[in-house]
GROMACS .gro file of C-alpha atoms in nm:
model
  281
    1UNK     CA    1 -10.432  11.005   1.190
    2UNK     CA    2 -10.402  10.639   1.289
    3UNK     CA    3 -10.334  10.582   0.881
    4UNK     CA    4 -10.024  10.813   0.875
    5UNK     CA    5  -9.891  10.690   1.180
    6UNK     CA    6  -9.876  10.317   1.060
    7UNK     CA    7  -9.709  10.450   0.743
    8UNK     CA    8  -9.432  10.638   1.014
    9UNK     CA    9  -9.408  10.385   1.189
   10UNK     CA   10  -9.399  10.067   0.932
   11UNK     CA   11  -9.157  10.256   0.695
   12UNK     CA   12  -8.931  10.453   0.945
   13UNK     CA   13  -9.028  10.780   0.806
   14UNK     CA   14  -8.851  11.081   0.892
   15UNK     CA   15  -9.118  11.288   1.061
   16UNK     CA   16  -8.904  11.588   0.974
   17UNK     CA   17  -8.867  11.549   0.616
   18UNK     CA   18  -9.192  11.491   0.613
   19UNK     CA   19  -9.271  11.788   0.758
   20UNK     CA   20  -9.048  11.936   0.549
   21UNK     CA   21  -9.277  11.827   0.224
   22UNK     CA   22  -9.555  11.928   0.365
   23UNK     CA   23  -9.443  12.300   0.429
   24UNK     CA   24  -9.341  12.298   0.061
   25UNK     CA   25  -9.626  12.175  -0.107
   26UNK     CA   26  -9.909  12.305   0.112
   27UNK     CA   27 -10.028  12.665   0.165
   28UNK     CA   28 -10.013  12.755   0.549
   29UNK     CA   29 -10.373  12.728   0.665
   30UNK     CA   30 -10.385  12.339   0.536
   31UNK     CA   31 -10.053  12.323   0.704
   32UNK     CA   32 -10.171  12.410   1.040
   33UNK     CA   33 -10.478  12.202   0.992
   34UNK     CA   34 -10.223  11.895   0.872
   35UNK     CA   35  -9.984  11.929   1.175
   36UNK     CA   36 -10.257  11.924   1.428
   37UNK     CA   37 -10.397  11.660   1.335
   38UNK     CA   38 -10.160  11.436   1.214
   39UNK     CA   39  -9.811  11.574   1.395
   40UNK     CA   40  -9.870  11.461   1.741
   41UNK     CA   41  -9.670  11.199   1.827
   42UNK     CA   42  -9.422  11.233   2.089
   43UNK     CA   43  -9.193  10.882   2.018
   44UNK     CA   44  -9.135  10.642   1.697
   45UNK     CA   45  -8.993  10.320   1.717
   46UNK     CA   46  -8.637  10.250   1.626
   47UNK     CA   47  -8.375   9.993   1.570
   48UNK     CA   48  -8.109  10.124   1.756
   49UNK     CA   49  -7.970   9.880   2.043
   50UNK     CA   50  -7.748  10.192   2.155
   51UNK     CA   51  -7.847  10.514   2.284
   52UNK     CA   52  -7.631  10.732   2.065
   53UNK     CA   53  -7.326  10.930   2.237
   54UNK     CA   54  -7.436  11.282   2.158
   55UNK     CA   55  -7.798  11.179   2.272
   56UNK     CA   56  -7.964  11.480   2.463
   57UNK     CA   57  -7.791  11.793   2.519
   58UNK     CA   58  -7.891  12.005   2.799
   59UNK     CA   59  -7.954  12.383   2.731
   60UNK     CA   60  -8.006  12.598   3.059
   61UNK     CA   61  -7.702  12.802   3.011
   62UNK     CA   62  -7.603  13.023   3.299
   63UNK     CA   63  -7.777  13.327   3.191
   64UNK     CA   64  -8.094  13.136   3.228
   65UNK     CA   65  -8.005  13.011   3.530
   66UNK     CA   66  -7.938  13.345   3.677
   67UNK     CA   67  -8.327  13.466   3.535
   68UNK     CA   68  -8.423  13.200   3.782
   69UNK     CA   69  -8.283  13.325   4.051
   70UNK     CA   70  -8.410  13.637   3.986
   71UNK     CA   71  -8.724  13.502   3.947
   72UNK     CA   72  -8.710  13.338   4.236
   73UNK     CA   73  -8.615  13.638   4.439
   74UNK     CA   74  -8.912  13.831   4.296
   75UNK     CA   75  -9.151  13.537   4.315
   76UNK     CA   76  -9.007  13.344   4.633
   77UNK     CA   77  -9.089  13.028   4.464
   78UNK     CA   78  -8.958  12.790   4.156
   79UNK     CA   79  -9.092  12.913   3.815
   80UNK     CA   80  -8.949  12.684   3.596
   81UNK     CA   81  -9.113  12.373   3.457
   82UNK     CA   82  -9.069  12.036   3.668
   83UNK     CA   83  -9.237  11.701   3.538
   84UNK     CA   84  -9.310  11.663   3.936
   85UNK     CA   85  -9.422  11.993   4.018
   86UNK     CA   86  -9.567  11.865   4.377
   87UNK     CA   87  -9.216  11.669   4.468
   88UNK     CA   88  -9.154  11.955   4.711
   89UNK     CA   89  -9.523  11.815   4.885
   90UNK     CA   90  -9.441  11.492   4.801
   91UNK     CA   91  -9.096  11.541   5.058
   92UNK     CA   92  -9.317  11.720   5.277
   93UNK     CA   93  -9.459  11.379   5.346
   94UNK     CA   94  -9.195  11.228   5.461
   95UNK     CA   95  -8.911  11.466   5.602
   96UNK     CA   96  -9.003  11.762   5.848
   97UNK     CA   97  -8.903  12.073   5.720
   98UNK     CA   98  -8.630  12.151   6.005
   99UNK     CA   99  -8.556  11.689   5.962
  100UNK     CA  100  -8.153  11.699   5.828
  101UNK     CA  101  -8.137  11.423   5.498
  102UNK     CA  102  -7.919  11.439   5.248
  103UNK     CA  103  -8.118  11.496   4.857
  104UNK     CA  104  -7.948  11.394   4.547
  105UNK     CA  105  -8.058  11.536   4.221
  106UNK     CA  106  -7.964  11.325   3.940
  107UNK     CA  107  -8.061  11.456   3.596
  108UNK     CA  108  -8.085  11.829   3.819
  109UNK     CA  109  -8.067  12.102   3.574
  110UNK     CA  110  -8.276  12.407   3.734
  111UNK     CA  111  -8.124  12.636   3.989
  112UNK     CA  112  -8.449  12.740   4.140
  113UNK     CA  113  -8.522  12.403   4.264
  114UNK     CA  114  -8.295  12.421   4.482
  115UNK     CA  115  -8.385  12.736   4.590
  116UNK     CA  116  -8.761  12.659   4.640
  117UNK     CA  117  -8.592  12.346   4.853
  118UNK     CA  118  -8.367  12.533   5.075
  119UNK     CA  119  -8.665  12.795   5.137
  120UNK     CA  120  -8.901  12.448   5.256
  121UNK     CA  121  -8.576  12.239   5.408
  122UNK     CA  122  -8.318  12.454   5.594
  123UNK     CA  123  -8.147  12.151   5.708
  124UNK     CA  124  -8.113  11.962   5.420
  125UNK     CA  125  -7.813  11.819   5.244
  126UNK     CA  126  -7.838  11.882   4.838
  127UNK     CA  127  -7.653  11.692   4.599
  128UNK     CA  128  -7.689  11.728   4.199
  129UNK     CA  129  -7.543  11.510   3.905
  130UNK     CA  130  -7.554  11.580   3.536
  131UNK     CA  131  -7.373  11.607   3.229
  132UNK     CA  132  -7.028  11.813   3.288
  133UNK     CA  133  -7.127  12.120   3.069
  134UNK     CA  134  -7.409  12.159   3.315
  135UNK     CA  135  -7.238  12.095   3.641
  136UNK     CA  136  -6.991  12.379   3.499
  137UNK     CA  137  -7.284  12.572   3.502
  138UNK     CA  138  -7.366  12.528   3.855
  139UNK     CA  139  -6.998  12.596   3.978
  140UNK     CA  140  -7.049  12.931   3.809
  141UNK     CA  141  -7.355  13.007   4.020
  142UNK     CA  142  -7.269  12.877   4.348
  143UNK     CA  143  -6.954  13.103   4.341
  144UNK     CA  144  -7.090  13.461   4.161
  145UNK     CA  145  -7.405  13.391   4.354
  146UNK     CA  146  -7.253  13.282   4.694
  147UNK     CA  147  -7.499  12.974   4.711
  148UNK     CA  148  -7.456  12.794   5.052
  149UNK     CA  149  -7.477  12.368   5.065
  150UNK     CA  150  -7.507  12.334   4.694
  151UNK     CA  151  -7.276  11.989   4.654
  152UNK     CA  152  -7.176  11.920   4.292
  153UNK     CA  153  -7.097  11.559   4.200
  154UNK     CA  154  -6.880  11.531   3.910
  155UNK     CA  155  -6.800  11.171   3.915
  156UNK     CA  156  -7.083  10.890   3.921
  157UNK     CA  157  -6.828  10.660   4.114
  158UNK     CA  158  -6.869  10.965   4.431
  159UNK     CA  159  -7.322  10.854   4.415
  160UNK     CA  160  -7.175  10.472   4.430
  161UNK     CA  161  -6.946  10.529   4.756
  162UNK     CA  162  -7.217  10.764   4.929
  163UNK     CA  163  -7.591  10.671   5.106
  164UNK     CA  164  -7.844  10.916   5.047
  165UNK     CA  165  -8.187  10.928   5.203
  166UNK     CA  166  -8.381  11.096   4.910
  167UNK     CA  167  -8.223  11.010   4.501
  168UNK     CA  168  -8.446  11.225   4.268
  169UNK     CA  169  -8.436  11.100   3.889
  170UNK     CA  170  -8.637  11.323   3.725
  171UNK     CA  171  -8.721  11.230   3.410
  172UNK     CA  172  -8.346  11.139   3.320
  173UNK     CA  173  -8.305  10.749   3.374
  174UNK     CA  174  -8.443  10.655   3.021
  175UNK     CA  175  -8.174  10.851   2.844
  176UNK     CA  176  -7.910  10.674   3.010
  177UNK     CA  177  -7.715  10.427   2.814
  178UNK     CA  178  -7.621  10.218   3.143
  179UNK     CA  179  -7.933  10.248   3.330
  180UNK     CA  180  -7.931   9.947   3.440
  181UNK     CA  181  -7.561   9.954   3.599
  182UNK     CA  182  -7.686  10.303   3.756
  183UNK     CA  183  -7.972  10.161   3.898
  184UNK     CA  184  -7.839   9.798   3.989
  185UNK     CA  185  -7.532   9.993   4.220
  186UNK     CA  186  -7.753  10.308   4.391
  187UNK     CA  187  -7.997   9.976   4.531
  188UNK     CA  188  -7.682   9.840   4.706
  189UNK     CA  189  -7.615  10.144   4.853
  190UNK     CA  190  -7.900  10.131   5.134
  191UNK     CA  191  -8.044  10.430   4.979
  192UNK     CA  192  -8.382  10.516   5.099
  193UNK     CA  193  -8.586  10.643   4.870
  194UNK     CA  194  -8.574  10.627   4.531
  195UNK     CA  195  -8.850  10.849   4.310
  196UNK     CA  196  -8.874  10.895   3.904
  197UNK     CA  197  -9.102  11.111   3.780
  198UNK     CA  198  -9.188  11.135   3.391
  199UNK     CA  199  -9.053  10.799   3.281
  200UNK     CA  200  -9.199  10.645   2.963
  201UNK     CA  201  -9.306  10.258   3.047
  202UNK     CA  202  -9.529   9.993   2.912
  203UNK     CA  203  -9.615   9.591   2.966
  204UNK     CA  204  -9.571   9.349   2.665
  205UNK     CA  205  -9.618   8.958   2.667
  206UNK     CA  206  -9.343   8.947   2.347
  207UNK     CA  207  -9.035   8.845   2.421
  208UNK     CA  208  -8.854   9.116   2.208
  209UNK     CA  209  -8.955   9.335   2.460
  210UNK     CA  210  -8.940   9.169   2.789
  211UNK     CA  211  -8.662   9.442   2.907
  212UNK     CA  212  -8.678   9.773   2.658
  213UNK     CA  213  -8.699   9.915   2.320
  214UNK     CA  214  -8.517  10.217   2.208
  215UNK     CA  215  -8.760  10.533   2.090
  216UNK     CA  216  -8.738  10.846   1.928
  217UNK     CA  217  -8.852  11.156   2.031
  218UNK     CA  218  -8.972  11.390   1.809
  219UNK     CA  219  -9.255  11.585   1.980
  220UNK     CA  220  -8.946  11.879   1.989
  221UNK     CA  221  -8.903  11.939   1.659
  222UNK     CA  222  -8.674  11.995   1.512
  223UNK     CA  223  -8.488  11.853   1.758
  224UNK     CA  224  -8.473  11.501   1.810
  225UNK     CA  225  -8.347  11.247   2.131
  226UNK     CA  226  -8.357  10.909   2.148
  227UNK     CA  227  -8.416  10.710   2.512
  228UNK     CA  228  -8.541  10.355   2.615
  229UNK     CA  229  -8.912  10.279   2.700
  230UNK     CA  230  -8.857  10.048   2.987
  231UNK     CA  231  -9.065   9.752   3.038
  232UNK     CA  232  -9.289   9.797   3.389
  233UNK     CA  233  -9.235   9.454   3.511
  234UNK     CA  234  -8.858   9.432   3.466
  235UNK     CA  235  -8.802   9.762   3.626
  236UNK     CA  236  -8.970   9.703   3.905
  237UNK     CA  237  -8.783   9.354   3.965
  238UNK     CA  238  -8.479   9.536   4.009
  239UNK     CA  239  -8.603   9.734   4.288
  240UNK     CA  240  -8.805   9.391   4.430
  241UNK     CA  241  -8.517   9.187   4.431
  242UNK     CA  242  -8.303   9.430   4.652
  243UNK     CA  243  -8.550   9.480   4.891
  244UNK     CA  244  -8.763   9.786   4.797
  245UNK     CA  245  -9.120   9.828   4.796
  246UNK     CA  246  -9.319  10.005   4.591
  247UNK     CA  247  -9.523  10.264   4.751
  248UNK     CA  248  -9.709  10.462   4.449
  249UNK     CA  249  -9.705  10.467   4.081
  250UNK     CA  250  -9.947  10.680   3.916
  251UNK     CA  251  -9.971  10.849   3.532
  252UNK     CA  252  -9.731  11.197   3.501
  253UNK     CA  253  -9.988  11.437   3.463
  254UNK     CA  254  -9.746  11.721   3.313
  255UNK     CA  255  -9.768  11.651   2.972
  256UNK     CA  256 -10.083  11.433   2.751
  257UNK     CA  257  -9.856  11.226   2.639
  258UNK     CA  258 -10.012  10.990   2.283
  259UNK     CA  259  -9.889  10.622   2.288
  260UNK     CA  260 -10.149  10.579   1.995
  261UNK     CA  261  -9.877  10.466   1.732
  262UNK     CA  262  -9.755  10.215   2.042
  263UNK     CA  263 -10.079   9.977   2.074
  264UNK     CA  264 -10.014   9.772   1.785
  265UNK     CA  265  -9.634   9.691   1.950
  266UNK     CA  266  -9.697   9.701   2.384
  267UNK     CA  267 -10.027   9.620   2.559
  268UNK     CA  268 -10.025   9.950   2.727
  269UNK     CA  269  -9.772  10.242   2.731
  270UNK     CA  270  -9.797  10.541   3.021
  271UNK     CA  271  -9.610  10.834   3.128
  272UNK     CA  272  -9.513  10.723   3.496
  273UNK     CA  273  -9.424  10.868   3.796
  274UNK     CA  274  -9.267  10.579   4.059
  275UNK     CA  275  -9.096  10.551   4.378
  276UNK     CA  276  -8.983  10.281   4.619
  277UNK     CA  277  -8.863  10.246   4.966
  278UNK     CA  278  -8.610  10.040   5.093
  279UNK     CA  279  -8.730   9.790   5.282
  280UNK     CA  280  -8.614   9.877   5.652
  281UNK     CA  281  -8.489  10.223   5.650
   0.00000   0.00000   0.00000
């Protein structure tokens, strides 16, 4: 495993044409036994300095949208896949469930969410901010399905104007070409709790990577993304130096995620889930 990851890695292979030669040349049972052992990587280093402008298109059209929220009528809970499945506990920690705040959900993209919110927070204020196609989505719902409080933001400048008391990031800041505008003008904003869940990070002494590296994903073949792997230390100096504090930051537990093809590059790599508190608030 570790010998065909080196050769991946050291000659920028294409993990799908290699796949590709493999399915040729190999009758199905060695296949299988070849992809499971060797096929596991999740991200491959690149050279990119850009993320590129077609980089990660969301796919929750409305019809699956509306089998959530038939789901979630049937179910009276969220069904969909979250990589924080306990953020609804984790707000239960700090909000009562009749306390009015004001949520916004950048990187949202799964109407029952909301639902299973609304059903634990009657009071609460929901925002959501994502790629246009999506947000289209949402306008489509909130009027066929007569959805009350559901705010859309369709313009980033409306999160820079606005104070919110909870910003959710999902798993959405690393595939963000200006990340680091986004997250340098939402810690002006008095804004009082910020939370990522899911985000690839790692420490590294080299200089090359004192800041980030751009990756590729590929553990979605045959689709492929691209995003940064930010560097621990600097990310948390942006929140430091505007007066946050960190109060957790554990390993994402949704997903085994192998850094293997990493240790020869970072000291350590980890699937993270972080959140900070502005100082104050």
């Amino acid at each position: 495993m570790y010998f065909l990851n080196s050769l991946i890695n050291k000659f920028n292979l294409d993990v799908i044409k290699v796949q590709k030669f493999i399915n040729f040349f190999f009758p199905r049972i060695i296949r299988r036994k070849i992809n499971k052992k060797f096929f596991n990587l999740y991200f491959l280093p690149s050279t990119l300095k850009k993320l590129p402008q077609t980089n990660y298109q969301h796919k929750f059209d409305y019809n699956y949208q509306k089998e959530l929220i038939i789901s979630f009528k049937l179910e009276n809970k969220q069904t969909s896949f979250m990589t924080c499945p306990h953020l609804i506990e984790l707000l239960l920690m700090k909000f009562k469930r009749d306390q009015e705040f004001s949520f916004l959900d950048i990187g949202g993209e799964k109407i029952d969410f909301y639902l299973d919110l609304k059903k634990n927070f009657k009071n609460v204020k929901y925002y959501i901010f994502n790629q246009k196609n999506l947000l289209d989505v949402f306008v489509n719902l909130k009027s066929d399905f007569n959805i009350k409080n559901l705010n859309i933001v369709s313009e980033i400048s409306e999160i820079y104007n606005n104070k919110y008391d909870f910003i959710n990031f999902g798993s959405c800041i690393q595939y963000l070409n200006d990340y680091e505008e986004i997250l340098d003008k939402v810690t002006n904003n008095e804004n009082r709790y910020l939370f990522f869940s899911g985000m690839p990070n790692y420490t590294s002494d080299k200089e090359v990577y004192k800041k980030d590296m751009i990756v590729r994903q590929v553990n979605v073949l045959p689709q492929t993304d691209h995003l940064y792997f930010i560097n621990k230390d600097y990310f948390c100096n942006i929140f430091f130096k505007k007066k946050y504090t960190l109060l957790f930051e554990q390993k994402n537990l949704t997903d085994n995620v192998n850094f293997k093809n990493f240790k020869d590059i970072v000291k350590t790599a980890q699937y993270t889930d972080v959140m900070f508190k502005k100082n104050n608030s």
